[in-house]
Coordinates of C-alpha atoms in Angstrom, one line a residue:
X1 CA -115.9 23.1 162.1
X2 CA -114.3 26.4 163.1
X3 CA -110.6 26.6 163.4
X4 CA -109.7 29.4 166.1
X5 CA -105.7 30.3 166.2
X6 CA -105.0 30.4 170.2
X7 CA -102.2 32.8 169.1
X8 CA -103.1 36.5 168.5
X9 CA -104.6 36.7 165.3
X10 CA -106.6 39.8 163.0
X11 CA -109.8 38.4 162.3
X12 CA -111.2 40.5 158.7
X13 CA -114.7 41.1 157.7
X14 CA -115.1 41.2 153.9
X15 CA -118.3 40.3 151.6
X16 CA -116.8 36.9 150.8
X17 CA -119.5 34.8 151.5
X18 CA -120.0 33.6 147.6
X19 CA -116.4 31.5 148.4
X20 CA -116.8 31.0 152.5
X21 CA -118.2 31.6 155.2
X22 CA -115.0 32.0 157.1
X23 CA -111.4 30.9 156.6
X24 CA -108.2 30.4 157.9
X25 CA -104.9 32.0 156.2
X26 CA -101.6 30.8 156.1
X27 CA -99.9 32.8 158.2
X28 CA -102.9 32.7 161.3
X29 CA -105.1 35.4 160.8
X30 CA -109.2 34.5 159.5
X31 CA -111.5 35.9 157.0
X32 CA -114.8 36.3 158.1
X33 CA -118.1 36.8 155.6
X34 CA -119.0 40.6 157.2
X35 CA -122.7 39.5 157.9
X36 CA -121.8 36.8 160.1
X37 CA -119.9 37.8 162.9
X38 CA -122.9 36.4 165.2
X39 CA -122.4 33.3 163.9
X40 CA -118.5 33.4 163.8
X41 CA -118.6 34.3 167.4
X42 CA -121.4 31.6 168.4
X43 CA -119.0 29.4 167.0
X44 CA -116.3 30.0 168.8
X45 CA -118.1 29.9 171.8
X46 CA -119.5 26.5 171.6
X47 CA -116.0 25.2 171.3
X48 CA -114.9 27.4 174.4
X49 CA -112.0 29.4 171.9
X50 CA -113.0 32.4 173.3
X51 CA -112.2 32.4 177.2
X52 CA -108.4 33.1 177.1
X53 CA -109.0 36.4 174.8
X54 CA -107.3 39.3 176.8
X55 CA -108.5 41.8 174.5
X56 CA -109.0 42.9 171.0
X57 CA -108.9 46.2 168.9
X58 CA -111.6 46.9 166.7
X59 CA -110.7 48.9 162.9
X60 CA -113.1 50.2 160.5
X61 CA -113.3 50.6 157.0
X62 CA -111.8 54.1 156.9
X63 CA -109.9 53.9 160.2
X64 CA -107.4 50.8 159.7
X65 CA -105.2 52.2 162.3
X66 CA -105.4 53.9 165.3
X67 CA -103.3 55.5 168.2
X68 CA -105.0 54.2 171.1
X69 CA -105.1 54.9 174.6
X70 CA -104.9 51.9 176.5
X71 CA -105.8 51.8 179.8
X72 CA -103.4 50.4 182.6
X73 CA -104.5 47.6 185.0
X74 CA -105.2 49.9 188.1
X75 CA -107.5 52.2 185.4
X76 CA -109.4 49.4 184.4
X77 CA -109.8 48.1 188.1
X78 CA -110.9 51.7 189.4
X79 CA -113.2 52.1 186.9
X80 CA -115.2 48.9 187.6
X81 CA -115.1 49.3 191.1
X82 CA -116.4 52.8 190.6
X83 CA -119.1 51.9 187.8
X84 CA -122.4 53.0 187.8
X85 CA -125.0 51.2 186.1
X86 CA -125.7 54.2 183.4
X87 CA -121.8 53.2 182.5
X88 CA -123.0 49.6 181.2
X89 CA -125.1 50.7 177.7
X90 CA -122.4 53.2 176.2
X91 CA -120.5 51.7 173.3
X92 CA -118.6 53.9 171.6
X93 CA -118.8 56.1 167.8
X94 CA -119.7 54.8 164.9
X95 CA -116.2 54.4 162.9
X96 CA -113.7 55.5 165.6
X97 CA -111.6 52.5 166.6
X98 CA -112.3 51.1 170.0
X99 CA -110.7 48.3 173.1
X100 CA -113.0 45.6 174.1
X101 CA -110.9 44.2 177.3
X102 CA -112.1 41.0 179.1
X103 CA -112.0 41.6 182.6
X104 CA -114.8 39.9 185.8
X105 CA -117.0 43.4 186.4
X106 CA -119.2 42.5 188.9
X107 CA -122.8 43.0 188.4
X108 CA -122.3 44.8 185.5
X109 CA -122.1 43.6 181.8
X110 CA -119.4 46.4 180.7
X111 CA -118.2 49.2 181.4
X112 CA -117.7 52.1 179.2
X113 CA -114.3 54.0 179.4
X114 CA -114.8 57.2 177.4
X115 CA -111.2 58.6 178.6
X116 CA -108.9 55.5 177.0
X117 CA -112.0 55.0 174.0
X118 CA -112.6 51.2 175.6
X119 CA -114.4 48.5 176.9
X120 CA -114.0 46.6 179.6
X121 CA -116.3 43.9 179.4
X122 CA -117.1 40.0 181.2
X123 CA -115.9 37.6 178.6
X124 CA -119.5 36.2 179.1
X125 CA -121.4 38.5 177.9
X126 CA -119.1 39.1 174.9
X127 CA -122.5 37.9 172.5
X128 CA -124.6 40.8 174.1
X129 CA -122.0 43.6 173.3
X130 CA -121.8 42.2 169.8
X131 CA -125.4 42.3 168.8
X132 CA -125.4 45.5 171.2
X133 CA -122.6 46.9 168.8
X134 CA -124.6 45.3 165.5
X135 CA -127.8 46.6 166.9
X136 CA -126.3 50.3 167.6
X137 CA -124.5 50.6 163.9
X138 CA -121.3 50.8 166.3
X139 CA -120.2 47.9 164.1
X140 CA -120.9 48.9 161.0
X141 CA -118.3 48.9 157.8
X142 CA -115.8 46.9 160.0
X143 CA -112.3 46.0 158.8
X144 CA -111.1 44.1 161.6
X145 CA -110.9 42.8 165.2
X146 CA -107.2 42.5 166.0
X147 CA -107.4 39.8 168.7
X148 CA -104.6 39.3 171.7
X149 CA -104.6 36.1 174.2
X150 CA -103.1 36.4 177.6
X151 CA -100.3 34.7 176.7
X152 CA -99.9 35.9 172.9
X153 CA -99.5 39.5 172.6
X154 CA -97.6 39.5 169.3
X155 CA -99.6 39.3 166.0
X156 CA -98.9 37.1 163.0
X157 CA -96.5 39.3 159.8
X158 CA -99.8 41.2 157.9
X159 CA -100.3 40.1 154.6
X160 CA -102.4 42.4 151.6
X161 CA -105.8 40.6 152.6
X162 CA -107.4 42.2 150.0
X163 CA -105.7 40.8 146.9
X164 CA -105.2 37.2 148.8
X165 CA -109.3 37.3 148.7
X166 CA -109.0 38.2 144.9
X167 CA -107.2 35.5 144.4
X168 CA -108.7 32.9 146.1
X169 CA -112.3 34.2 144.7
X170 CA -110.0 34.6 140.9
X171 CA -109.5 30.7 142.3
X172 CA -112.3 29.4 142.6
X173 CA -114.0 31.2 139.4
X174 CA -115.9 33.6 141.4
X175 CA -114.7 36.7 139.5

């Protein structure tokens, strides 16, 4: 059983798979195994916890924060009313952080933005742009997914997530 926060949350990818697949912390956020974001996200899917998502920022390794350019409403509506279907495949640079917003775009799957560095793309084909991204090395060294529900835009206090996983793998004798 997955347990989803339906509060804004940072999900973190970390090699922690010798303790977990993925867990819960205390204060809302999730640690995820890095190599199994498919099957995180599958998860989450099957018990419908992804369909309220309103967006989410992605961070790498070596880029844990970023200055982004988020598009406004009418930006995102022009460009999927103006979309062309060469506008669907692009998904961003390897290690620069990127928007993934959830927004109905017609006959397309996404939309690339290259302007605001984003991604507007129907919440049901969320699987395809992750393998997409997996498949592309776009997500690659990954830090985290800071994830925003439509009506939770505030995320939990951040805690060091790096020496909380030392000490639950010092825990559980995995050191």
């Amino acid at each position: 059983m997955i347990e989803i926060p339906q509060d804004s949350f940072r999900l973190y990818f970390r090699e922690v798979r010798d303790i977990f697949k993925w867990h819960k912390i205390f204060q809302g956020d999730i640690i995820c195994d890095k190599n199994l974001i498919l099957e995180y996200l599958g998860h989450a899917i099957a018990q419908n916890l992804v369909w309220t998502m309103e967006h989410f920022d992605i961070f790498y390794e070596n880029a844990t924060s970023y200055n982004f350019n988020t598009p406004t409403e009418e930006q995102i509506s022009y460009a999927i009313a103006n979309a062309a279907r060469t506008t669907i495949q692009e998904v961003g640079e390897p290690g620069i952080p990127f928007q993934v917003f959830f927004r109905p775009v017609g006959e397309n799957q996404w939309i690339w933005m290259p302007e605001n560095n984003c991604i507007v793309c129907d919440i049901n084909h969320i699987m395809e742009l992750i393998l997409t991204g997996l498949n592309k090395g776009i997500l690659s060294k990954l830090d985290r997914f800071d994830i925003y529900y439509k009506d939770s835009q505030e995320l939990p206090p951040k805690v060091d997530i790096d020496s909380l996983i030392d000490a639950i793998r010092k825990e559980a004798g995995k050191v």
